[in-house]
Amino acid sequence: MFITLIACLMLVVGAVSAENTDIISDSQNGLPLGNDVSDIVVEADDSNIVSSDDAKDVSVNVKVNYEYSDDESELVPDFYVVSNDKYLNYTKSFDVNTKNYVLKINNFEGNNLNITAMTAGYGTEMKFISGADLTKIISFDLKATEAYKLGRTVTKIADSKLDFENADDVIAITTAGVAKLNGKTSEDAMEAIVNYGKISYSNVVMLRQSAVDPIDFAFIVKKGKNLKAIVFQNASTKYSYLGTISEDMTRAEWNKYYNAVVGENAWAFASLANGWSAGVSREILQEAAFHGHICEGTLGGYSIIQALLKYYPPEQENNPGGVGSPADITAYKVLGVPGGSDDDAALFFLDDTIGKTGYTGMNTTITGATENMIGFIKWNSQAKTGDLIIMSFNSTKLKNLFTKETKINPDAGSLEELKYCSWWIKKINTHPEGLVDFLYEFTGLNQEQYNYLMGTTENVTYDGEPAEYGLDGHGLDVNYILSLNLPKAKRATVDTIQNKLTDAEIKQIGIDAAIKAKEIFKEELGVEIGRDDVDFLALTDAGYAFLNGQDTVIAREGLYEVLGGTLYSQNVMGLHQAVWKPLWFAFALRYPDSNLVNMIYLRYNPDTKDFFVGTLDGDKVVNIGFDTLNNSAKLRAIEKSFVPDGNWFNVQTIVNAWNEHPLFDQMATFLYHAHVCPGVQPGFFITDYIQENYPLGENESYVYIASNIYCKDDSITYLLDLSPGLGSFYVQKLPKNETENGLSQGVLIVWDNNLKIGKAMVLNFKNGKIDTSMYATSEAQRANQIKGFIDMYSDRPNDNIMSRPVVSMANEKWIDEEQFNMLKQGAGDDYNAISYLKSLDDVTKDELLKSIEAKSNSNSNADGNTNSNSKSNTNANSKFNGNSNSKSNANSNSNSNSNSESSSNSNNPVSQVSYSSSYSGSVGTSGNVATNAPANDESAQDTKADSKNSPSNSKSYEVSKSIPAKSADSNSLIYALIGVLAIGVVLGLGYMKRKN
């Protein structure tokens, strides 16, 4: 017979050291999740299987050898034991004398076993053991994955050059993760860095980039005020730079660094390293890694959020309705102007992501807005009224203050900007709200005004009277807002008392949570949770939620210390939540031969310094798998007593998705989106389609204008490395009648920043269907859809797949810069972005270039100004991306922020005052913002499908999964850009995606 284990081994276990005791034991139940995705097939001869009438206790001695021998003292392997197609429970112990693991199986019937050994970062190995061999030592030789080898090699070289042990501290920054190495995600490289054992888990920073971006590493050591770095690029084990990266380096040293480190990551590494050295909070460092670098806008956005939370804190919202419900439960809506990095800070710290309809933003500078302005709507969906707060940071004023205090011009070059960012960080660490201005503080916003700003999907109702139209989202339209003559809002009373916690105290919270979880599983199930257990998950909002105004990132370090899991092994994961949410932990155990998923839920109580433990009918461990999801009464009870914090949907969807073995890029997106649903899945297929069919060439970048807004916009944002803060993601929510009933998702532009032309097209998407007829509740149906799409994206068979997603492009048009700007502005009163694109004439690329040349010759004055501005932006502030996947459009306008800041005060704001009192955080539950419009994304995906048309063993979807290489080698681009770079080198400037 054949015994087949489909060990979808994607991201197995984290690394921890085995405790130095004589015997270390734990028990194992679960389903493999590793990085080496393959079917493991073992052929066994029926004659070898000997049945036994007498059950007996069997102990099997196992030796696990690792390709990197020193990993044997750091890693704890995990095993699956199978007999006659059944997974067996066993007890695992480690004998420190023989260095062997002993697998004890009680009441074993039979003589033959299949044993699979696995560890995160390594491929799995299975062995068939029969008869007398059960008494022998069974040896496994695990081989590291390609990504693990890469990470291990560069870390070892870095250590030899930088001497980690004698440094004050060490940080590693890498684009590994979503970026692919030979067609596979590269998270194992970070696992290798952690396993090396000399860099703390919280000091391994994943810099968000796309699948087709290069895999780069920067290791930085700090000794006193000095920073020294080694940089590896393009997945090479030969370093491209070794030397200082400190803000105090000389101009010549900067030029040496900049010439050696090609592309946008030159600034990313330098800004993140110096921010870390200057004492930036881990939360800001985490957000900056999402954004791509530290800059004035990143720090200013954080300061704005702190001031908002202080004077207009979130409130409990009772109505869970709204587009995207039940996920769309936020206290604020954000009105932004893409291009200012502060927009990304708002999305990140408030969990106001685009896919959860928390953000609307177009280029509304013609209405009086600036890139540094952010509007916040604090909406009450029951009273149908809200506050509208518009804030900014005045770059000109702050730069002048910096110059006055330091005698340094922050615009002189990148070295000066590094010092300026360090100055910001010191100010933030004392009173961040003192760095920002409240421009307008209004109250009394009504439903119609709210809908005009945010946009609606369906037709709307005002005062019981239906309107015959939906509304486009207009974003931060300052002229419209000022025309409303709204009354002034009232600020909250500020409590300045804060009980600060040390890093050790916050880390201990994670340690205590993990220990308590282990105790509960032992007490209720008799299961000893071992370290590096492939089937055990710690899910938490630590790292996002604040505690007494402090970030909680280091609590994950406590989880890692006890459990050994990491984000990269998908065993310790942080769920994106708003900073005011309570600090909670969910621990789950999965099984190899059932849909059973046992979970416990803890919430930290900062007053009593202990944990609330969720219960259901007296049980602290609850199965949250399909059987529970299909039980309406049990679900209602769970939300009352087991997970009562309003986050049940977030927690259970992530845990149940984890049970289905998603790929790393999927899981990273789920965590950013803060839940899993069928609505987020289209972004994976859309991203693959765009990268395959519209690969970027030199000087090209993607810009996306979203029109049909739902969860998938978060996966597009995350996986294409786009965002409002980078000036590459615009949001103009349109009603369904303007998007072909939701078929048209938005406008994609592939922009050539050198030629100043682009190819624009309407992105269309029709989702696939999954048969859900076997389930009675919407929760179980949704979970089955999620499983189907995870399997589809991973090319795994699933009989419930009825049809596949279809991605297509329509109305492809070549556009010039004027048309490009019109699209980013929403195309005015007569058009939206989609209809405007459709209205444009069809011209070829050559015809468009000839037309631009003719226009330039006939209007030299106007175009002379354009060229002058472009050159100024490029030389003064732009950090050009030297990779062929250039985000050059986002770079091209990088100076517009500093040019426009002086006008941020020109609109006669009602209140423009900086406040110096200390920040008082608010830890509580979130509110909800809703319109009258019904939900459009979840309901559409959760409808039952017709099972009659279900094909068997569906493996793929209509979009090819292959990812093309970039069209130009990044190193070759250096020679093409020597003329442009010469000025930047002389001035000591860097180049990056987006800098303000």
Coordinates of N, CA, C and O in Angstrom, one line a residue, residues 777-893:
T777 N -24.1 27.7 8.6 CA -23.8 29.1 9.1 C -22.9 29.8 8.2 O -22.1 29.2 7.4
S778 N -23.1 31.2 8.2 CA -22.2 32.0 7.3 C -20.8 31.9 7.8 O -19.9 32.0 6.9
E779 N -20.5 31.7 9.1 CA -19.1 31.6 9.5 C -18.5 30.3 9.0 O -17.3 30.4 8.5
A780 N -19.2 29.2 9.0 CA -18.6 28.0 8.4 C -18.4 28.1 6.9 O -17.5 27.6 6.3
Q781 N -19.4 28.7 6.3 CA -19.3 28.9 4.8 C -18.2 29.8 4.4 O -17.4 29.5 3.5
R782 N -18.0 30.8 5.2 CA -16.9 31.7 5.0 C -15.5 31.0 5.1 O -14.6 31.1 4.4
A783 N -15.4 30.2 6.2 CA -14.2 29.4 6.5 C -13.9 28.5 5.3 O -12.7 28.2 5.0
N784 N -14.9 27.8 4.8 CA -14.7 26.9 3.7 C -14.3 27.6 2.4 O -13.5 27.1 1.6
Q785 N -14.8 28.9 2.2 CA -14.3 29.7 1.1 C -12.9 30.0 1.3 O -12.1 30.0 0.3
I786 N -12.5 30.4 2.5 CA -11.1 30.8 2.8 C -10.2 29.6 2.5 O -9.2 29.8 1.8
K787 N -10.6 28.4 3.0 CA -9.8 27.2 2.7 C -9.7 27.0 1.2 O -8.6 26.7 0.7
G788 N -10.7 27.2 0.5 CA -10.7 27.0 -1.0 C -9.7 27.9 -1.7 O -8.9 27.5 -2.5
F789 N -9.8 29.2 -1.3 CA -8.9 30.1 -1.9 C -7.4 30.0 -1.5 O -6.5 30.2 -2.3
I790 N -7.2 29.6 -0.2 CA -5.8 29.3 0.2 C -5.3 28.1 -0.6 O -4.1 28.1 -1.1
D791 N -6.1 27.0 -0.8 CA -5.6 25.9 -1.6 C -5.4 26.3 -3.0 O -4.4 25.8 -3.7
M792 N -6.3 27.1 -3.5 CA -6.1 27.5 -4.9 C -4.8 28.3 -5.2 O -4.1 28.0 -6.1
Y793 N -4.5 29.2 -4.3 CA -3.3 30.0 -4.4 C -2.1 29.2 -4.3 O -1.0 29.5 -4.9
S794 N -2.2 28.1 -3.4 CA -1.1 27.3 -3.1 C -1.0 26.1 -4.1 O -0.1 25.2 -4.0
D795 N -1.9 26.1 -5.1 CA -1.9 25.0 -6.1 C -2.1 23.6 -5.4 O -1.4 22.6 -5.8
R796 N -3.0 23.6 -4.4 CA -3.3 22.3 -3.8 C -4.7 21.9 -4.2 O -5.6 22.7 -4.4
P797 N -5.0 20.6 -4.3 CA -6.3 20.1 -4.7 C -7.4 20.4 -3.7 O -7.2 20.4 -2.5
N798 N -8.6 20.8 -4.2 CA -9.7 21.0 -3.4 C -11.0 20.8 -4.2 O -11.3 21.6 -5.1
D799 N -11.7 19.8 -3.8 CA -12.9 19.4 -4.6 C -14.0 20.5 -4.6 O -15.0 20.4 -5.3
N800 N -14.0 21.4 -3.6 CA -15.0 22.4 -3.5 C -14.8 23.6 -4.4 O -15.7 24.5 -4.4
I801 N -13.7 23.7 -5.1 CA -13.5 24.8 -6.0 C -14.4 24.6 -7.3 O -14.2 23.6 -8.0
M802 N -15.3 25.6 -7.5 CA -16.2 25.5 -8.6 C -15.8 26.3 -9.8 O -16.0 25.9 -10.9
S803 N -15.2 27.4 -9.5 CA -14.7 28.3 -10.6 C -13.5 29.1 -10.1 O -13.4 29.3 -8.9
R804 N -12.7 29.6 -11.0 CA -11.5 30.3 -10.6 C -11.6 31.8 -10.9 O -12.4 32.2 -11.7
P805 N -10.8 32.6 -10.1 CA -10.8 34.0 -10.4 C -10.4 34.4 -11.8 O -9.5 33.6 -12.4
V806 N -10.9 35.4 -12.3 CA -10.5 35.9 -13.6 C -10.1 37.4 -13.5 O -10.9 38.2 -13.0
V807 N -8.9 37.6 -13.8 CA -8.3 39.0 -13.8 C -8.1 39.4 -15.3 O -7.6 38.7 -16.1
S808 N -8.5 40.7 -15.6 CA -8.3 41.2 -16.9 C -8.1 42.7 -16.9 O -8.4 43.3 -15.9
M809 N -7.6 43.2 -18.0 CA -7.4 44.7 -18.1 C -8.2 45.1 -19.3 O -8.3 44.4 -20.3
A810 N -8.8 46.3 -19.2 CA -9.5 46.9 -20.3 C -9.2 48.4 -20.5 O -8.6 49.0 -19.6
N811 N -9.5 48.9 -21.7 CA -9.3 50.3 -21.9 C -7.9 50.8 -21.7 O -7.6 51.8 -21.1
E812 N -6.9 50.0 -22.2 CA -5.5 50.4 -22.1 C -5.3 51.7 -22.9 O -5.6 51.7 -24.1
K813 N -4.7 52.7 -22.3 CA -4.4 54.0 -22.9 C -3.0 54.5 -22.5 O -2.6 54.3 -21.4
W814 N -2.3 55.0 -23.5 CA -1.1 55.7 -23.2 C -1.5 57.1 -22.8 O -2.3 57.8 -23.4
I815 N -0.9 57.6 -21.6 CA -1.2 58.9 -21.1 C 0.0 59.7 -20.9 O 1.1 59.2 -20.7
D816 N -0.2 61.0 -20.9 CA 0.9 62.0 -20.6 C 0.8 62.4 -19.1 O -0.1 62.0 -18.4
E817 N 1.7 63.3 -18.7 CA 1.7 63.7 -17.3 C 0.5 64.5 -16.9 O 0.0 64.4 -15.8
E818 N 0.0 65.3 -17.8 CA -1.2 66.1 -17.5 C -2.4 65.1 -17.2 O -3.2 65.3 -16.2
Q819 N -2.6 64.1 -18.0 CA -3.6 63.1 -17.9 C -3.4 62.3 -16.6 O -4.3 61.9 -15.9
F820 N -2.1 62.0 -16.3 CA -1.8 61.3 -15.1 C -2.2 62.0 -13.9 O -2.8 61.5 -13.0
N821 N -1.9 63.3 -13.9 CA -2.3 64.1 -12.7 C -3.8 64.2 -12.6 O -4.3 64.3 -11.5
M822 N -4.5 64.3 -13.7 CA -6.0 64.3 -13.7 C -6.5 63.0 -13.0 O -7.5 63.1 -12.2
L823 N -5.9 61.9 -13.4 CA -6.4 60.6 -12.8 C -6.2 60.6 -11.3 O -7.0 60.2 -10.5
K824 N -5.0 61.2 -10.8 CA -4.7 61.2 -9.4 C -5.6 62.2 -8.6 O -5.8 62.0 -7.4
Q825 N -6.2 63.1 -9.3 CA -7.1 64.1 -8.7 C -8.5 63.6 -8.7 O -9.4 64.2 -8.2
G826 N -8.8 62.4 -9.4 CA -10.1 61.9 -9.5 C -10.9 62.4 -10.7 O -12.1 62.1 -10.8
A827 N -10.2 63.2 -11.5 CA -10.7 63.5 -12.9 C -11.8 64.6 -12.8 O -12.4 64.9 -13.8
G828 N -12.0 65.3 -11.7 CA -12.9 66.4 -11.7 C -14.4 66.1 -11.6 O -14.8 64.9 -11.3
D829 N -15.3 67.1 -11.7 CA -16.7 66.9 -11.5 C -17.4 66.1 -12.6 O -18.4 65.5 -12.3
D830 N -16.9 66.2 -13.8 CA -17.6 65.5 -14.9 C -17.2 64.0 -15.0 O -17.9 63.3 -15.7
Y831 N -16.1 63.6 -14.4 CA -15.7 62.3 -14.6 C -15.2 61.7 -13.3 O -14.9 62.5 -12.3
N832 N -15.1 60.4 -13.2 CA -14.3 59.8 -12.2 C -13.0 59.2 -12.9 O -12.9 59.3 -14.1
A833 N -12.1 58.6 -12.1 CA -10.9 58.1 -12.7 C -11.2 57.1 -13.8 O -10.5 57.1 -14.9
I834 N -12.1 56.2 -13.6 CA -12.4 55.2 -14.6 C -13.0 55.8 -15.9 O -12.6 55.5 -17.0
S835 N -14.1 56.6 -15.7 CA -14.8 57.2 -16.9 C -13.8 58.2 -17.6 O -13.9 58.3 -18.8
Y836 N -13.0 58.9 -16.9 CA -12.0 59.8 -17.5 C -11.1 59.0 -18.4 O -10.8 59.4 -19.6
L837 N -10.5 57.9 -17.9 CA -9.6 57.1 -18.7 C -10.3 56.6 -20.0 O -9.8 56.6 -21.1
K838 N -11.5 56.2 -19.8 CA -12.3 55.7 -21.0 C -12.5 56.8 -22.0 O -12.6 56.5 -23.2
S839 N -12.6 58.0 -21.6 CA -12.9 59.1 -22.5 C -11.7 59.5 -23.3 O -11.8 60.3 -24.3
L840 N -10.5 59.1 -22.9 CA -9.3 59.6 -23.6 C -9.1 58.9 -25.0 O -9.6 57.8 -25.2
D841 N -8.5 59.6 -25.9 CA -8.2 59.1 -27.2 C -7.2 57.9 -27.1 O -6.3 57.9 -26.3
D842 N -7.4 57.0 -28.1 CA -6.4 55.9 -28.2 C -5.2 56.4 -29.1 O -5.4 56.8 -30.2
V843 N -4.1 56.5 -28.5 CA -2.9 56.8 -29.2 C -1.8 55.8 -28.9 O -1.8 55.2 -27.9
T844 N -0.9 55.6 -29.9 CA 0.2 54.7 -29.6 C 1.3 55.4 -28.8 O 1.3 56.7 -28.6
K845 N 2.2 54.7 -28.3 CA 3.3 55.3 -27.5 C 4.1 56.3 -28.3 O 4.4 57.4 -27.9
D846 N 4.4 55.9 -29.6 CA 5.2 56.8 -30.4 C 4.4 58.1 -30.7 O 5.0 59.2 -30.7
E847 N 3.1 58.0 -31.0 CA 2.3 59.1 -31.2 C 2.3 60.1 -30.0 O 2.3 61.3 -30.2
L848 N 2.2 59.5 -28.8 CA 2.2 60.3 -27.6 C 3.5 61.0 -27.4 O 3.5 62.2 -27.1
L849 N 4.6 60.3 -27.7 CA 5.9 61.0 -27.5 C 6.1 62.1 -28.5 O 6.6 63.1 -28.2
K850 N 5.6 61.9 -29.7 CA 5.7 63.0 -30.7 C 4.9 64.1 -30.4 O 5.3 65.3 -30.6
S851 N 3.7 63.8 -29.8 CA 2.8 64.9 -29.4 C 3.4 65.7 -28.3 O 3.3 67.0 -28.3
I852 N 4.1 65.0 -27.3 CA 4.7 65.7 -26.2 C 5.9 66.6 -26.7 O 6.1 67.7 -26.3
E853 N 6.6 66.0 -27.7 CA 7.7 66.8 -28.2 C 7.3 68.0 -29.0 O 7.8 69.1 -28.8
A854 N 6.2 67.9 -29.7 CA 5.6 69.0 -30.4 C 5.1 70.1 -29.5 O 5.3 71.3 -29.7
K855 N 4.5 69.7 -28.4 CA 3.9 70.6 -27.4 C 5.1 71.3 -26.7 O 5.0 72.5 -26.4
S856 N 6.2 70.6 -26.5 CA 7.3 71.2 -25.8 C 7.9 72.3 -26.7 O 8.3 73.3 -26.2
N857 N 8.0 72.0 -28.0 CA 8.6 73.0 -28.9 C 7.7 74.2 -29.0 O 8.2 75.3 -29.2
S858 N 6.4 74.0 -28.9 CA 5.5 75.2 -29.1 C 5.2 76.0 -27.8 O 4.8 77.1 -27.9
N859 N 5.6 75.4 -26.7 CA 5.3 76.0 -25.4 C 6.5 75.9 -24.5 O 6.5 75.2 -23.5
S860 N 7.7 76.4 -24.9 CA 8.9 76.1 -24.2 C 8.9 76.7 -22.8 O 9.5 76.2 -21.9
N861 N 8.1 77.8 -22.6 CA 8.1 78.4 -21.3 C 7.5 77.5 -20.3 O 8.0 77.3 -19.2
A862 N 6.3 77.0 -20.6 CA 5.6 76.1 -19.7 C 6.3 74.9 -19.4 O 6.5 74.5 -18.2
D863 N 6.9 74.3 -20.5 CA 7.6 73.0 -20.3 C 8.9 73.3 -19.6 O 9.5 72.4 -18.9
G864 N 9.5 74.4 -19.9 CA 10.7 74.8 -19.2 C 10.6 74.8 -17.7 O 11.4 74.3 -16.9
N865 N 9.4 75.3 -17.2 CA 9.2 75.3 -15.8 C 9.0 73.8 -15.3 O 9.5 73.5 -14.2
T866 N 8.3 73.0 -16.1 CA 8.1 71.6 -15.7 C 9.5 70.9 -15.6 O 9.7 70.3 -14.6
N867 N 10.4 71.1 -16.6 CA 11.7 70.5 -16.5 C 12.5 71.0 -15.3 O 13.1 70.2 -14.6
S868 N 12.4 72.3 -15.1 CA 13.1 72.8 -14.0 C 12.7 72.2 -12.6 O 13.5 71.9 -11.8
N869 N 11.3 72.1 -12.5 CA 10.8 71.6 -11.2 C 11.2 70.1 -11.1 O 11.6 69.7 -10.0
S870 N 11.1 69.4 -12.2 CA 11.5 68.0 -12.1 C 12.9 67.8 -11.7 O 13.2 66.9 -10.9
K871 N 13.8 68.6 -12.3 CA 15.2 68.4 -12.0 C 15.4 68.8 -10.5 O 16.2 68.1 -9.8
S872 N 14.8 69.8 -10.1 CA 14.9 70.2 -8.7 C 14.5 69.1 -7.7 O 15.2 68.8 -6.8
N873 N 13.4 68.5 -8.1 CA 12.9 67.4 -7.2 C 13.9 66.3 -7.2 O 14.2 65.7 -6.2
T874 N 14.3 65.9 -8.4 CA 15.2 64.8 -8.5 C 16.5 65.0 -7.7 O 17.0 64.1 -6.9
N875 N 17.1 66.2 -7.9 CA 18.4 66.4 -7.2 C 18.3 66.7 -5.8 O 19.2 66.4 -5.0
A876 N 17.2 67.4 -5.4 CA 17.2 67.9 -4.0 C 16.7 66.9 -3.0 O 17.2 66.8 -1.9
N877 N 15.7 66.2 -3.3 CA 15.1 65.3 -2.3 C 14.8 63.9 -2.8 O 14.6 63.0 -1.9
S878 N 14.8 63.7 -4.1 CA 14.4 62.3 -4.5 C 15.5 61.4 -4.3 O 16.7 61.6 -4.5
K879 N 15.1 60.2 -3.8 CA 16.1 59.1 -3.7 C 15.8 58.0 -4.7 O 14.9 57.2 -4.4
F880 N 16.3 58.1 -5.9 CA 15.9 57.3 -7.0 C 16.2 55.8 -6.7 O 17.2 55.5 -6.2
N881 N 15.2 55.0 -7.1 CA 15.4 53.6 -6.9 C 16.2 53.0 -8.1 O 15.8 52.9 -9.2
G882 N 17.4 52.5 -7.7 CA 18.3 52.0 -8.8 C 17.9 50.7 -9.3 O 18.5 50.2 -10.2
N883 N 17.0 50.0 -8.6 CA 16.5 48.7 -9.1 C 15.7 48.9 -10.4 O 15.0 49.9 -10.5
S884 N 15.6 47.8 -11.2 CA 14.7 47.9 -12.3 C 13.2 48.1 -11.9 O 12.4 48.6 -12.7
N885 N 12.9 47.6 -10.7 CA 11.5 47.8 -10.2 C 11.5 49.1 -9.5 O 11.4 49.3 -8.3
S886 N 11.7 50.1 -10.3 CA 11.8 51.5 -9.8 C 10.5 52.1 -9.4 O 9.5 52.0 -10.1
K887 N 10.4 52.6 -8.2 CA 9.2 53.3 -7.8 C 9.4 54.8 -8.1 O 9.3 55.7 -7.3
S888 N 9.8 55.0 -9.4 CA 10.3 56.4 -9.7 C 9.2 57.4 -9.7 O 9.5 58.6 -9.5
N889 N 8.0 57.0 -10.0 CA 7.0 58.0 -9.9 C 6.8 58.6 -8.5 O 6.6 59.7 -8.3
A890 N 6.8 57.6 -7.6 CA 6.7 58.1 -6.2 C 7.8 59.0 -5.8 O 7.7 59.9 -5.0
N891 N 9.0 58.8 -6.5 CA 10.1 59.6 -6.2 C 10.0 61.0 -6.8 O 10.5 62.0 -6.3
S892 N 9.3 61.1 -8.0 CA 9.4 62.3 -8.8 C 8.9 63.5 -8.1 O 9.3 64.6 -8.4
N893 N 7.9 63.3 -7.3 CA 7.2 64.4 -6.6 C 7.7 64.7 -5.2 O 7.1 65.3 -4.4

